[in-house]
PDB file of N, CA and C in Angstrom:
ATOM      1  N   UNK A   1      98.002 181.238  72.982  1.00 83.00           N
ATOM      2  CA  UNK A   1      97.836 179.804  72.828  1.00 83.00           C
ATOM      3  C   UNK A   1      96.394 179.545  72.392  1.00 83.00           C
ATOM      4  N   UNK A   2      96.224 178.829  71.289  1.00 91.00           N
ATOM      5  CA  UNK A   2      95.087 178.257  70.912  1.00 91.00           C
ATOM      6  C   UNK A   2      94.046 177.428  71.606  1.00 91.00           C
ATOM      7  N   UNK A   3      92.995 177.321  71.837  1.00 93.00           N
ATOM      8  CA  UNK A   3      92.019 176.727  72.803  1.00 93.00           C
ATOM      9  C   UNK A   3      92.583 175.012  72.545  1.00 93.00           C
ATOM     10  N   UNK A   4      92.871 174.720  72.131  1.00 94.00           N
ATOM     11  CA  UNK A   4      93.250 173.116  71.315  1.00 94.00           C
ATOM     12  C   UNK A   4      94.370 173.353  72.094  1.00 94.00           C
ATOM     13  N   UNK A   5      95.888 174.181  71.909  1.00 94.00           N
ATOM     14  CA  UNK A   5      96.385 173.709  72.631  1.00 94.00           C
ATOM     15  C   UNK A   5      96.030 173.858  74.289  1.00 94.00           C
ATOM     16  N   UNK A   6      95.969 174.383  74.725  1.00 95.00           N
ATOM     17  CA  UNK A   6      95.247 174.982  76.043  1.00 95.00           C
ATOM     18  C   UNK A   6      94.623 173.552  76.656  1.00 95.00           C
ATOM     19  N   UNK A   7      93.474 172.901  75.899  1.00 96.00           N
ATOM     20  CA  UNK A   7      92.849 171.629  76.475  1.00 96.00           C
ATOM     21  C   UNK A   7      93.860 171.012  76.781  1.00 96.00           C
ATOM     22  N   UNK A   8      94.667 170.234  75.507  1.00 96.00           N
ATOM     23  CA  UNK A   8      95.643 169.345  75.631  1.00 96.00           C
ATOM     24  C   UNK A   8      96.613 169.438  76.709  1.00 96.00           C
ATOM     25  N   UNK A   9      97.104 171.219  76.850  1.00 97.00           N
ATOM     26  CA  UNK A   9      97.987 170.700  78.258  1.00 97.00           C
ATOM     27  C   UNK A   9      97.151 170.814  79.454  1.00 97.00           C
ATOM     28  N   UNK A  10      95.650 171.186  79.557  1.00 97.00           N
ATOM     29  CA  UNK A  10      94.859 170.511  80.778  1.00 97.00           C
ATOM     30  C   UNK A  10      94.715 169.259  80.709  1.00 97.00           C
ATOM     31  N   UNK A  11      94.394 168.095  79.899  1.00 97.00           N
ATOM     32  CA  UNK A  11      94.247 166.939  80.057  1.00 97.00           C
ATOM     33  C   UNK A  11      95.977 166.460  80.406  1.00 97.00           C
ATOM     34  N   UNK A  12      96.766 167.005  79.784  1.00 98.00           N
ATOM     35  CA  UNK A  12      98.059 166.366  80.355  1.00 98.00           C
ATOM     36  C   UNK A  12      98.676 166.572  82.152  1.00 98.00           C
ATOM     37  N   UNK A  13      97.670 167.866  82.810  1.00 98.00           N
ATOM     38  CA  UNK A  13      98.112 168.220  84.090  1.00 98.00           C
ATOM     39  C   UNK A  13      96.863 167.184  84.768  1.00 98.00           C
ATOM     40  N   UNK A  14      96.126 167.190  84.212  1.00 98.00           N
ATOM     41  CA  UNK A  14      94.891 166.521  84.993  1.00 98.00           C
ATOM     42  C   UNK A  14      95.147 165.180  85.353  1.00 98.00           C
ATOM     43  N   UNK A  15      95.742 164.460  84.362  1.00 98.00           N
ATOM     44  CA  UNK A  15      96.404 163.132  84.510  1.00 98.00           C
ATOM     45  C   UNK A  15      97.038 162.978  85.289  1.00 98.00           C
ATOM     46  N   UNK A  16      97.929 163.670  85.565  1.00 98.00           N
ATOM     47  CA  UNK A  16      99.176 163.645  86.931  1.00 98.00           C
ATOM     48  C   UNK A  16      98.631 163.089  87.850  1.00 98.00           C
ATOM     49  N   UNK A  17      99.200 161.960  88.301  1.00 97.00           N
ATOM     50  CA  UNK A  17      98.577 160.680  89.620  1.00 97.00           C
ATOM     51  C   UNK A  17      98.624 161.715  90.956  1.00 97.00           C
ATOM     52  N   UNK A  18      97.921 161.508  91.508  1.00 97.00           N
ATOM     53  CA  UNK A  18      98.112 162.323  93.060  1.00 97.00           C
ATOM     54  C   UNK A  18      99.155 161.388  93.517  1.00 97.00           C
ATOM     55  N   UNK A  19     100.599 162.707  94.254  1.00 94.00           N
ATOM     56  CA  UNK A  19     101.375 161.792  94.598  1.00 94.00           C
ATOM     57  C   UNK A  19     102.358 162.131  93.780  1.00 94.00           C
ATOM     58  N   UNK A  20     102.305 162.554  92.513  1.00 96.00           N
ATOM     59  CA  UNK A  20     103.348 162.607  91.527  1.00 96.00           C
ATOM     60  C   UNK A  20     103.439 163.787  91.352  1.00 96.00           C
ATOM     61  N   UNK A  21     104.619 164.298  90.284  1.00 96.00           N
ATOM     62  CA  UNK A  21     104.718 165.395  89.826  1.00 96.00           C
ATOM     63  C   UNK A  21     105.111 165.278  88.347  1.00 96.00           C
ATOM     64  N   UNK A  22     105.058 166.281  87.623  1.00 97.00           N
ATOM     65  CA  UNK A  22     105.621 166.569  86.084  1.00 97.00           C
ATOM     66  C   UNK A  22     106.680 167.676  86.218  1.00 97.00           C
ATOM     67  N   UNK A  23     107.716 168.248  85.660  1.00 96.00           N
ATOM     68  CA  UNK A  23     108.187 169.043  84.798  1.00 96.00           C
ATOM     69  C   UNK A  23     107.317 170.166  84.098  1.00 96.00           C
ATOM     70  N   UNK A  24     107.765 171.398  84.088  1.00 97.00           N
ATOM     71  CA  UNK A  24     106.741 172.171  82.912  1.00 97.00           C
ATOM     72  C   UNK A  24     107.179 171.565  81.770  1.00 97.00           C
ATOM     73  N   UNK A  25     108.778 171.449  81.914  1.00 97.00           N
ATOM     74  CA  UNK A  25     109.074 170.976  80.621  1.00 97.00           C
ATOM     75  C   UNK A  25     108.618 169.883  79.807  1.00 97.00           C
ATOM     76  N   UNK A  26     108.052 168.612  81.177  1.00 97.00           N
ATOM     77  CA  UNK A  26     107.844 167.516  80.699  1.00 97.00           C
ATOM     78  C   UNK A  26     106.569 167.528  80.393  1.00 97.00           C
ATOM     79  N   UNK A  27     105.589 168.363  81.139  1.00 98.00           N
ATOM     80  CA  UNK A  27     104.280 168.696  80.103  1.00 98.00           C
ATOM     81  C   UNK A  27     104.188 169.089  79.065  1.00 98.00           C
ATOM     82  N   UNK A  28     105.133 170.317  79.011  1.00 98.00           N
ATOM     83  CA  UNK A  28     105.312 170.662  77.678  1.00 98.00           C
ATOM     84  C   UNK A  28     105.358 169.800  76.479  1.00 98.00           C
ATOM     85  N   UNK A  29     106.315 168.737  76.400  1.00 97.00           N
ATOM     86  CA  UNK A  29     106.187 167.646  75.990  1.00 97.00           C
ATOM     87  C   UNK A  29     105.640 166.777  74.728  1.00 97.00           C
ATOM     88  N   UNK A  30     105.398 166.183  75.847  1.00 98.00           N
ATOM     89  CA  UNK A  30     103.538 165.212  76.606  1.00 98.00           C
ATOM     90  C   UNK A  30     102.411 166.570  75.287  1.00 98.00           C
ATOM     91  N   UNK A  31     102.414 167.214  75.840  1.00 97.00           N
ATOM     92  CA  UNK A  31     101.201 167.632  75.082  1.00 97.00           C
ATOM     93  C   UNK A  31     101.879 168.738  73.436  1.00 97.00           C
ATOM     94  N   UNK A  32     103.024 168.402  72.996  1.00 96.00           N
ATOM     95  CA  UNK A  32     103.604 169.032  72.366  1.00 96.00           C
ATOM     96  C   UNK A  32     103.314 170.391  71.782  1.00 96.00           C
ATOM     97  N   UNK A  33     104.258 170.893  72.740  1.00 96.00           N
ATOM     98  CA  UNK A  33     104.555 172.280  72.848  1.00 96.00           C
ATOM     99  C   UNK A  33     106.561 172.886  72.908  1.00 96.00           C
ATOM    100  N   UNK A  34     106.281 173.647  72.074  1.00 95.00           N
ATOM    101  CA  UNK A  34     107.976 173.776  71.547  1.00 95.00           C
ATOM    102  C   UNK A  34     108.172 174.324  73.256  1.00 95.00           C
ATOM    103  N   UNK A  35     107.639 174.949  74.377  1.00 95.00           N
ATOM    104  CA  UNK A  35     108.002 175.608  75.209  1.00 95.00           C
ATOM    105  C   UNK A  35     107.308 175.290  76.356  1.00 95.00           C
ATOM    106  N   UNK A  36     108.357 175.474  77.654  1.00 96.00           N
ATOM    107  CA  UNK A  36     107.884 175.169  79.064  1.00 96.00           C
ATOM    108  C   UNK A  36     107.105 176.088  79.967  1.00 96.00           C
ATOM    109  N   UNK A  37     107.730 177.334  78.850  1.00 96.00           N
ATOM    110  CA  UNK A  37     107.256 178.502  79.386  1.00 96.00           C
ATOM    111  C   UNK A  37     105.484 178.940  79.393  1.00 96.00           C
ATOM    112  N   UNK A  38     105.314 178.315  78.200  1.00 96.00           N
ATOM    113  CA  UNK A  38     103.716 177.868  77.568  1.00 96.00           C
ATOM    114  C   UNK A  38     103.219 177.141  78.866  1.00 96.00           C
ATOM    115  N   UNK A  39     103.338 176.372  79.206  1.00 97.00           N
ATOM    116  CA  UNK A  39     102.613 175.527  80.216  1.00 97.00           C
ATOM    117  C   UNK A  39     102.971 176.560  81.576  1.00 97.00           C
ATOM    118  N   UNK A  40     103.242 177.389  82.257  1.00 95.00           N
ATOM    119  CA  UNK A  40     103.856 178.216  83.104  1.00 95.00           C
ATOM    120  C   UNK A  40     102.398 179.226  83.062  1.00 95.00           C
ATOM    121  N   UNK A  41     102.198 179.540  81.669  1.00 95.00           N
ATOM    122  CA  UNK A  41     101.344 180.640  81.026  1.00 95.00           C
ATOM    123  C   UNK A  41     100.193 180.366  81.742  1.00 95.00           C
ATOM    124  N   UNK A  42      99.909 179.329  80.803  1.00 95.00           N
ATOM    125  CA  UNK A  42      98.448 178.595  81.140  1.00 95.00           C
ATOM    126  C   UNK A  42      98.298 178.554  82.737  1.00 95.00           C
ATOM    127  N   UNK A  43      98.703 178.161  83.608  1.00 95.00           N
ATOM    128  CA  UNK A  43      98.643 177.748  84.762  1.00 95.00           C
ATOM    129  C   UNK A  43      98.632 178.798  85.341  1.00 95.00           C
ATOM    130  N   UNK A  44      98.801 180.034  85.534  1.00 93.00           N
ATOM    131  CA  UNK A  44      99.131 181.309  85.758  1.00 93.00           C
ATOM    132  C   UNK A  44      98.167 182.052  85.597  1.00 93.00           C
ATOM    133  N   UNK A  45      97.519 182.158  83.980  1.00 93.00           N
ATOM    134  CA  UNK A  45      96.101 182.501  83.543  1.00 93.00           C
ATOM    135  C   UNK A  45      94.802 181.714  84.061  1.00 93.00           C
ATOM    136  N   UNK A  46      94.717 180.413  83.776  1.00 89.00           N
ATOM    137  CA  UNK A  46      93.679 179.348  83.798  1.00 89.00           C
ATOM    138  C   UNK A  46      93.895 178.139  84.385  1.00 89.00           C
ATOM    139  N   UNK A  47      94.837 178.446  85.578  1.00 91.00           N
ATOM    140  CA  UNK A  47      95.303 177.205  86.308  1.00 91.00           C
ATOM    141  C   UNK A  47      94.916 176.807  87.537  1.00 91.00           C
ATOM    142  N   UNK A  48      93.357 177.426  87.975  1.00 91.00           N
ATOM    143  CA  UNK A  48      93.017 177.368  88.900  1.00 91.00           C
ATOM    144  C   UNK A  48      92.398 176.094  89.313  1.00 91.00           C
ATOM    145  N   UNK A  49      91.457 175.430  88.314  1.00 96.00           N
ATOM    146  CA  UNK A  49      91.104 174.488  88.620  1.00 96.00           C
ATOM    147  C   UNK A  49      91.557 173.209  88.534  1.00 96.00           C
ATOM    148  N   UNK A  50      92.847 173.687  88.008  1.00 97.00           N
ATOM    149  CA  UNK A  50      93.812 172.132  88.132  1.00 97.00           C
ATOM    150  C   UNK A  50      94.668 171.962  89.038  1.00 97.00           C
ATOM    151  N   UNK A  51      95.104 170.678  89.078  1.00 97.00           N
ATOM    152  CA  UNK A  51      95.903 169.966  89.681  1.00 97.00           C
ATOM    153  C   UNK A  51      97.847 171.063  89.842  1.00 97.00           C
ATOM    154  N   UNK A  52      97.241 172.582  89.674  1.00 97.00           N
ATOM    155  CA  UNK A  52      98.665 172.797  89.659  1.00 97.00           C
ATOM    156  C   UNK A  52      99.708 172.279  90.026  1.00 97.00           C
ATOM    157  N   UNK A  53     100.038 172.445  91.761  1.00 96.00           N
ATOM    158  CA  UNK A  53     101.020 171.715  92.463  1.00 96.00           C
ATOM    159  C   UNK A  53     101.545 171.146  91.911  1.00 96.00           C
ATOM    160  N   UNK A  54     101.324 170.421  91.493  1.00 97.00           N
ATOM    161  CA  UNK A  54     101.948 169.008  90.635  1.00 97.00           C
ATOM    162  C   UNK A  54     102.854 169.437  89.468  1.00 97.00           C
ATOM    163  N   UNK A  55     103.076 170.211  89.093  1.00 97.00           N
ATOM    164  CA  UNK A  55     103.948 170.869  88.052  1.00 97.00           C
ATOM    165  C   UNK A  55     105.058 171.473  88.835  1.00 97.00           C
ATOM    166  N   UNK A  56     106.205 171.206  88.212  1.00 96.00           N
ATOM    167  CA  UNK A  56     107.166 171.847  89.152  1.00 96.00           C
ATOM    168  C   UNK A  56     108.317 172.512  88.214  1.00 96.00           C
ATOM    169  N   UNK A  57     109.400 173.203  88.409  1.00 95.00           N
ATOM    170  CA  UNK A  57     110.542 173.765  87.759  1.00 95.00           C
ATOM    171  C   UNK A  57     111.467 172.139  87.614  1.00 95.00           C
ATOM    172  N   UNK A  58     112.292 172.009  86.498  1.00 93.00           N
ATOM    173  CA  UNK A  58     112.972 171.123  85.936  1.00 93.00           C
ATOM    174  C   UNK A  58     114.036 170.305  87.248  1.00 93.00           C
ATOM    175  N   UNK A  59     114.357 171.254  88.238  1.00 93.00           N
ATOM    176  CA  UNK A  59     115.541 171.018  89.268  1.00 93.00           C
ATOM    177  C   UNK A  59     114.318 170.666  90.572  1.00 93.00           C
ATOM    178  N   UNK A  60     112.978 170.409  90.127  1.00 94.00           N
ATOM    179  CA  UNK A  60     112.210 170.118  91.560  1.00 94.00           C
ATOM    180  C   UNK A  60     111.900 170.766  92.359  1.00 94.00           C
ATOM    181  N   UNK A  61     112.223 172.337  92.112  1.00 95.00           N
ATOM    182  CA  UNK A  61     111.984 173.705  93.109  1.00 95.00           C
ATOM    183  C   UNK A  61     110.310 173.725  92.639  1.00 95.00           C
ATOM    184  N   UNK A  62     109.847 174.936  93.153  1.00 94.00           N
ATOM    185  CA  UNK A  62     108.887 175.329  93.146  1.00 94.00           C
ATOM    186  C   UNK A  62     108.961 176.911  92.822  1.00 94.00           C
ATOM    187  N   UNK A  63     108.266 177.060  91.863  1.00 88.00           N
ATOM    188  CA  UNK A  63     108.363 179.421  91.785  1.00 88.00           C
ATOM    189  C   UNK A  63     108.086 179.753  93.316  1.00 88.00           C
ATOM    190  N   UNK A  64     109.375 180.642  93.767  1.00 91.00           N
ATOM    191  CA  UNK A  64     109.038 180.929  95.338  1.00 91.00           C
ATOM    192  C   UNK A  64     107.407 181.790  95.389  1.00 91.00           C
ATOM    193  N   UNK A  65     107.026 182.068  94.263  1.00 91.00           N
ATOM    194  CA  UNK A  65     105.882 182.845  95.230  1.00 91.00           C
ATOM    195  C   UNK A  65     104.888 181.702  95.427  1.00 91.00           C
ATOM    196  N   UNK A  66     104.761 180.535  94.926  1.00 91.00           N
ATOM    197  CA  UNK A  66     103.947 179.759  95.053  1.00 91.00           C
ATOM    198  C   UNK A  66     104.345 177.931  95.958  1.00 91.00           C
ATOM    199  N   UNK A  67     105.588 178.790  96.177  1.00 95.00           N
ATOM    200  CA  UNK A  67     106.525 177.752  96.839  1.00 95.00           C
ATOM    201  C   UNK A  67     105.779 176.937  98.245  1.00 95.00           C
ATOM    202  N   UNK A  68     105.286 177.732  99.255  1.00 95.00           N
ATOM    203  CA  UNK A  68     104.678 176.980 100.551  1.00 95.00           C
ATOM    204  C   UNK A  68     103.603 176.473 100.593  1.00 95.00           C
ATOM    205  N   UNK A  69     102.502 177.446  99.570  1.00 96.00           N
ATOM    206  CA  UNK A  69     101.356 176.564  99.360  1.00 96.00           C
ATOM    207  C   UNK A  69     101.706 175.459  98.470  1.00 96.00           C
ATOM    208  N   UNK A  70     102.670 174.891  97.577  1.00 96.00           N
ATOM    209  CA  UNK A  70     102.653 174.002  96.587  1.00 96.00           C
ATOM    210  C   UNK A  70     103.313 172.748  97.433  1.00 96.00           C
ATOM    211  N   UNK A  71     104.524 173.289  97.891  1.00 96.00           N
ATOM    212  CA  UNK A  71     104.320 172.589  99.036  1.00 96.00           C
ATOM    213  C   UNK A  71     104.236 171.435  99.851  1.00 96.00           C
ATOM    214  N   UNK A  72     103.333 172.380 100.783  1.00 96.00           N
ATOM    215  CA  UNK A  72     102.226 171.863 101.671  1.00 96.00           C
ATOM    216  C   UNK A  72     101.303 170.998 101.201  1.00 96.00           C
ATOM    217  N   UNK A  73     100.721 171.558  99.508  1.00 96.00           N
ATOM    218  CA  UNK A  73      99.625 170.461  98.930  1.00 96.00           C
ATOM    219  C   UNK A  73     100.561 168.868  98.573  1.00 96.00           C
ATOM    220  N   UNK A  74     102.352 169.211  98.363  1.00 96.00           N
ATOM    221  CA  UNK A  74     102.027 168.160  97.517  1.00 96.00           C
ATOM    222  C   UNK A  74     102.542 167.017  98.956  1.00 96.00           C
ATOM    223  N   UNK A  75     103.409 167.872 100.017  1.00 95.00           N
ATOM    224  CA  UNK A  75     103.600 166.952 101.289  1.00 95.00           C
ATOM    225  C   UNK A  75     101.718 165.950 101.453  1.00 95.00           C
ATOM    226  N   UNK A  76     101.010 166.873 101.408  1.00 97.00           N
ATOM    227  CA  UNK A  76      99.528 166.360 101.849  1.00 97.00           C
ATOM    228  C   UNK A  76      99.392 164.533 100.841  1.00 97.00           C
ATOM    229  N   UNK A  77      99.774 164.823  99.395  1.00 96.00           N
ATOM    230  CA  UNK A  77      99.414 164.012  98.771  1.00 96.00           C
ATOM    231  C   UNK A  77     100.709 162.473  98.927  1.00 96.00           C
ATOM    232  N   UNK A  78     101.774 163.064  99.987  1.00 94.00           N
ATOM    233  CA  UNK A  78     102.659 162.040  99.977  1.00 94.00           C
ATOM    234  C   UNK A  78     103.876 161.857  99.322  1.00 94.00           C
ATOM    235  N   UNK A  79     104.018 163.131  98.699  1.00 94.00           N
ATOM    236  CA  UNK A  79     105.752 163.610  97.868  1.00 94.00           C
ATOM    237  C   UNK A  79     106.448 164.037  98.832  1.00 94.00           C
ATOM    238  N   UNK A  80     107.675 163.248  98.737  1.00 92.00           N
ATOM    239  CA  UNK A  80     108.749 163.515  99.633  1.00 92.00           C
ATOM    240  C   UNK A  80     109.351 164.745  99.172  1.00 92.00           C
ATOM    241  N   UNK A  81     109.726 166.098 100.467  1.00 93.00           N
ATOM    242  CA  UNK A  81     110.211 166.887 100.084  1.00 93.00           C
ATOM    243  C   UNK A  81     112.060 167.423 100.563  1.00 93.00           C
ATOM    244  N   UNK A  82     112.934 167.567 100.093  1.00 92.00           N
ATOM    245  CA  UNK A  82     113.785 167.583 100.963  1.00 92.00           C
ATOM    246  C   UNK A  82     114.482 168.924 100.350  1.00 92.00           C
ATOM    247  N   UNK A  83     114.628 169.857 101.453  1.00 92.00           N
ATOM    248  CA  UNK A  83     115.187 171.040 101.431  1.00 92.00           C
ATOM    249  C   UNK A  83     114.361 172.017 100.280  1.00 92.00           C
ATOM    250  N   UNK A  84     113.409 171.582 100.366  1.00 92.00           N
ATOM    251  CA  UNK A  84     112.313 172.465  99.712  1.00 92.00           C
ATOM    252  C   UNK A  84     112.262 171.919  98.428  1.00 92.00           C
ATOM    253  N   UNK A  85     112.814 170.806  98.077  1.00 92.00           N
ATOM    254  CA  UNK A  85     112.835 170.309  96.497  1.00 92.00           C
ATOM    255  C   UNK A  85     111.810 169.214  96.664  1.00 92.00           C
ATOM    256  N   UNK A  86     111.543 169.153  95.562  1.00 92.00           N
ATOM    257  CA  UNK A  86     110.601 167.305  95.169  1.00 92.00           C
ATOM    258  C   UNK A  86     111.857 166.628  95.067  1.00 92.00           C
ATOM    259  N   UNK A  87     111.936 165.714  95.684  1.00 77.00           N
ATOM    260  CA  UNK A  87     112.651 164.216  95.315  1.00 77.00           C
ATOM    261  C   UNK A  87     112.008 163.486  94.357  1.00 77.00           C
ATOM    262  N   UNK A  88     112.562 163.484  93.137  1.00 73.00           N
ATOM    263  CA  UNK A  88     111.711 162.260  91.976  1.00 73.00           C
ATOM    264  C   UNK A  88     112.707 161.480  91.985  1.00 73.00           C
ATOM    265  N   UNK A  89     112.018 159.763  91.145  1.00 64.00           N
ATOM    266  CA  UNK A  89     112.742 158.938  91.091  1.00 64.00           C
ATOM    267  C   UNK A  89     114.390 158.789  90.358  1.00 64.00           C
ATOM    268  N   UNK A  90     114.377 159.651  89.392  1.00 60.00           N
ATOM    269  CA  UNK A  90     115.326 159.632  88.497  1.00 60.00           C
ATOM    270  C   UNK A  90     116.791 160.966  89.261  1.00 60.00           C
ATOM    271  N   UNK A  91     116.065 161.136  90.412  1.00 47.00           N
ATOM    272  CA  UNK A  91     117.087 162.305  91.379  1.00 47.00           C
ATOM    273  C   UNK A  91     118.564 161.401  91.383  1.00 47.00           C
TER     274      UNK A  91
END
């Protein structure tokens, strides 16, 4: 991934309201990128200083290895969690 795209999907995770969540897919998006898997990348490589948590799998799960800490951060910020999923509005 190109440094250009790379920024663009940091400014698109950075945005994410505390409280909320995105889609990889829906970042993907948002910062147009043919793939969800791309935004997965990034976050994985250079996703330390962002707002990860906040990105989630399409069905509201979480990748189990990052599942309790993600979590825990996003219960902290006030996302309802039920049976280990994010509840979003459109559920």
């Amino acid at each position: 991934m190109d440094r250009e795209t790379a920024e663009r999907v940091r400014e698109v995770i950075l945005a994410i309201p505390v409280g909320s969540v995105l889609s990889y897919g829906e970042v993907a998006a948002i910062a147009g990128l043919p793939s969800a898997r791309m935004v997965g990348r990034l976050l994985s490589e250079d996703g330390q200083d962002l707002p990860w948590h906040r990105v989630l799998r399409a069905d509201g799960t979480c990748a189990p290895h990052l599942a309790d800490e993600q979590l825990a951060r996003l219960r902290a910020e006030g996302v309802t969690v039920v049976n280990r999923r994010v509840r979003r509005p459109r559920d």
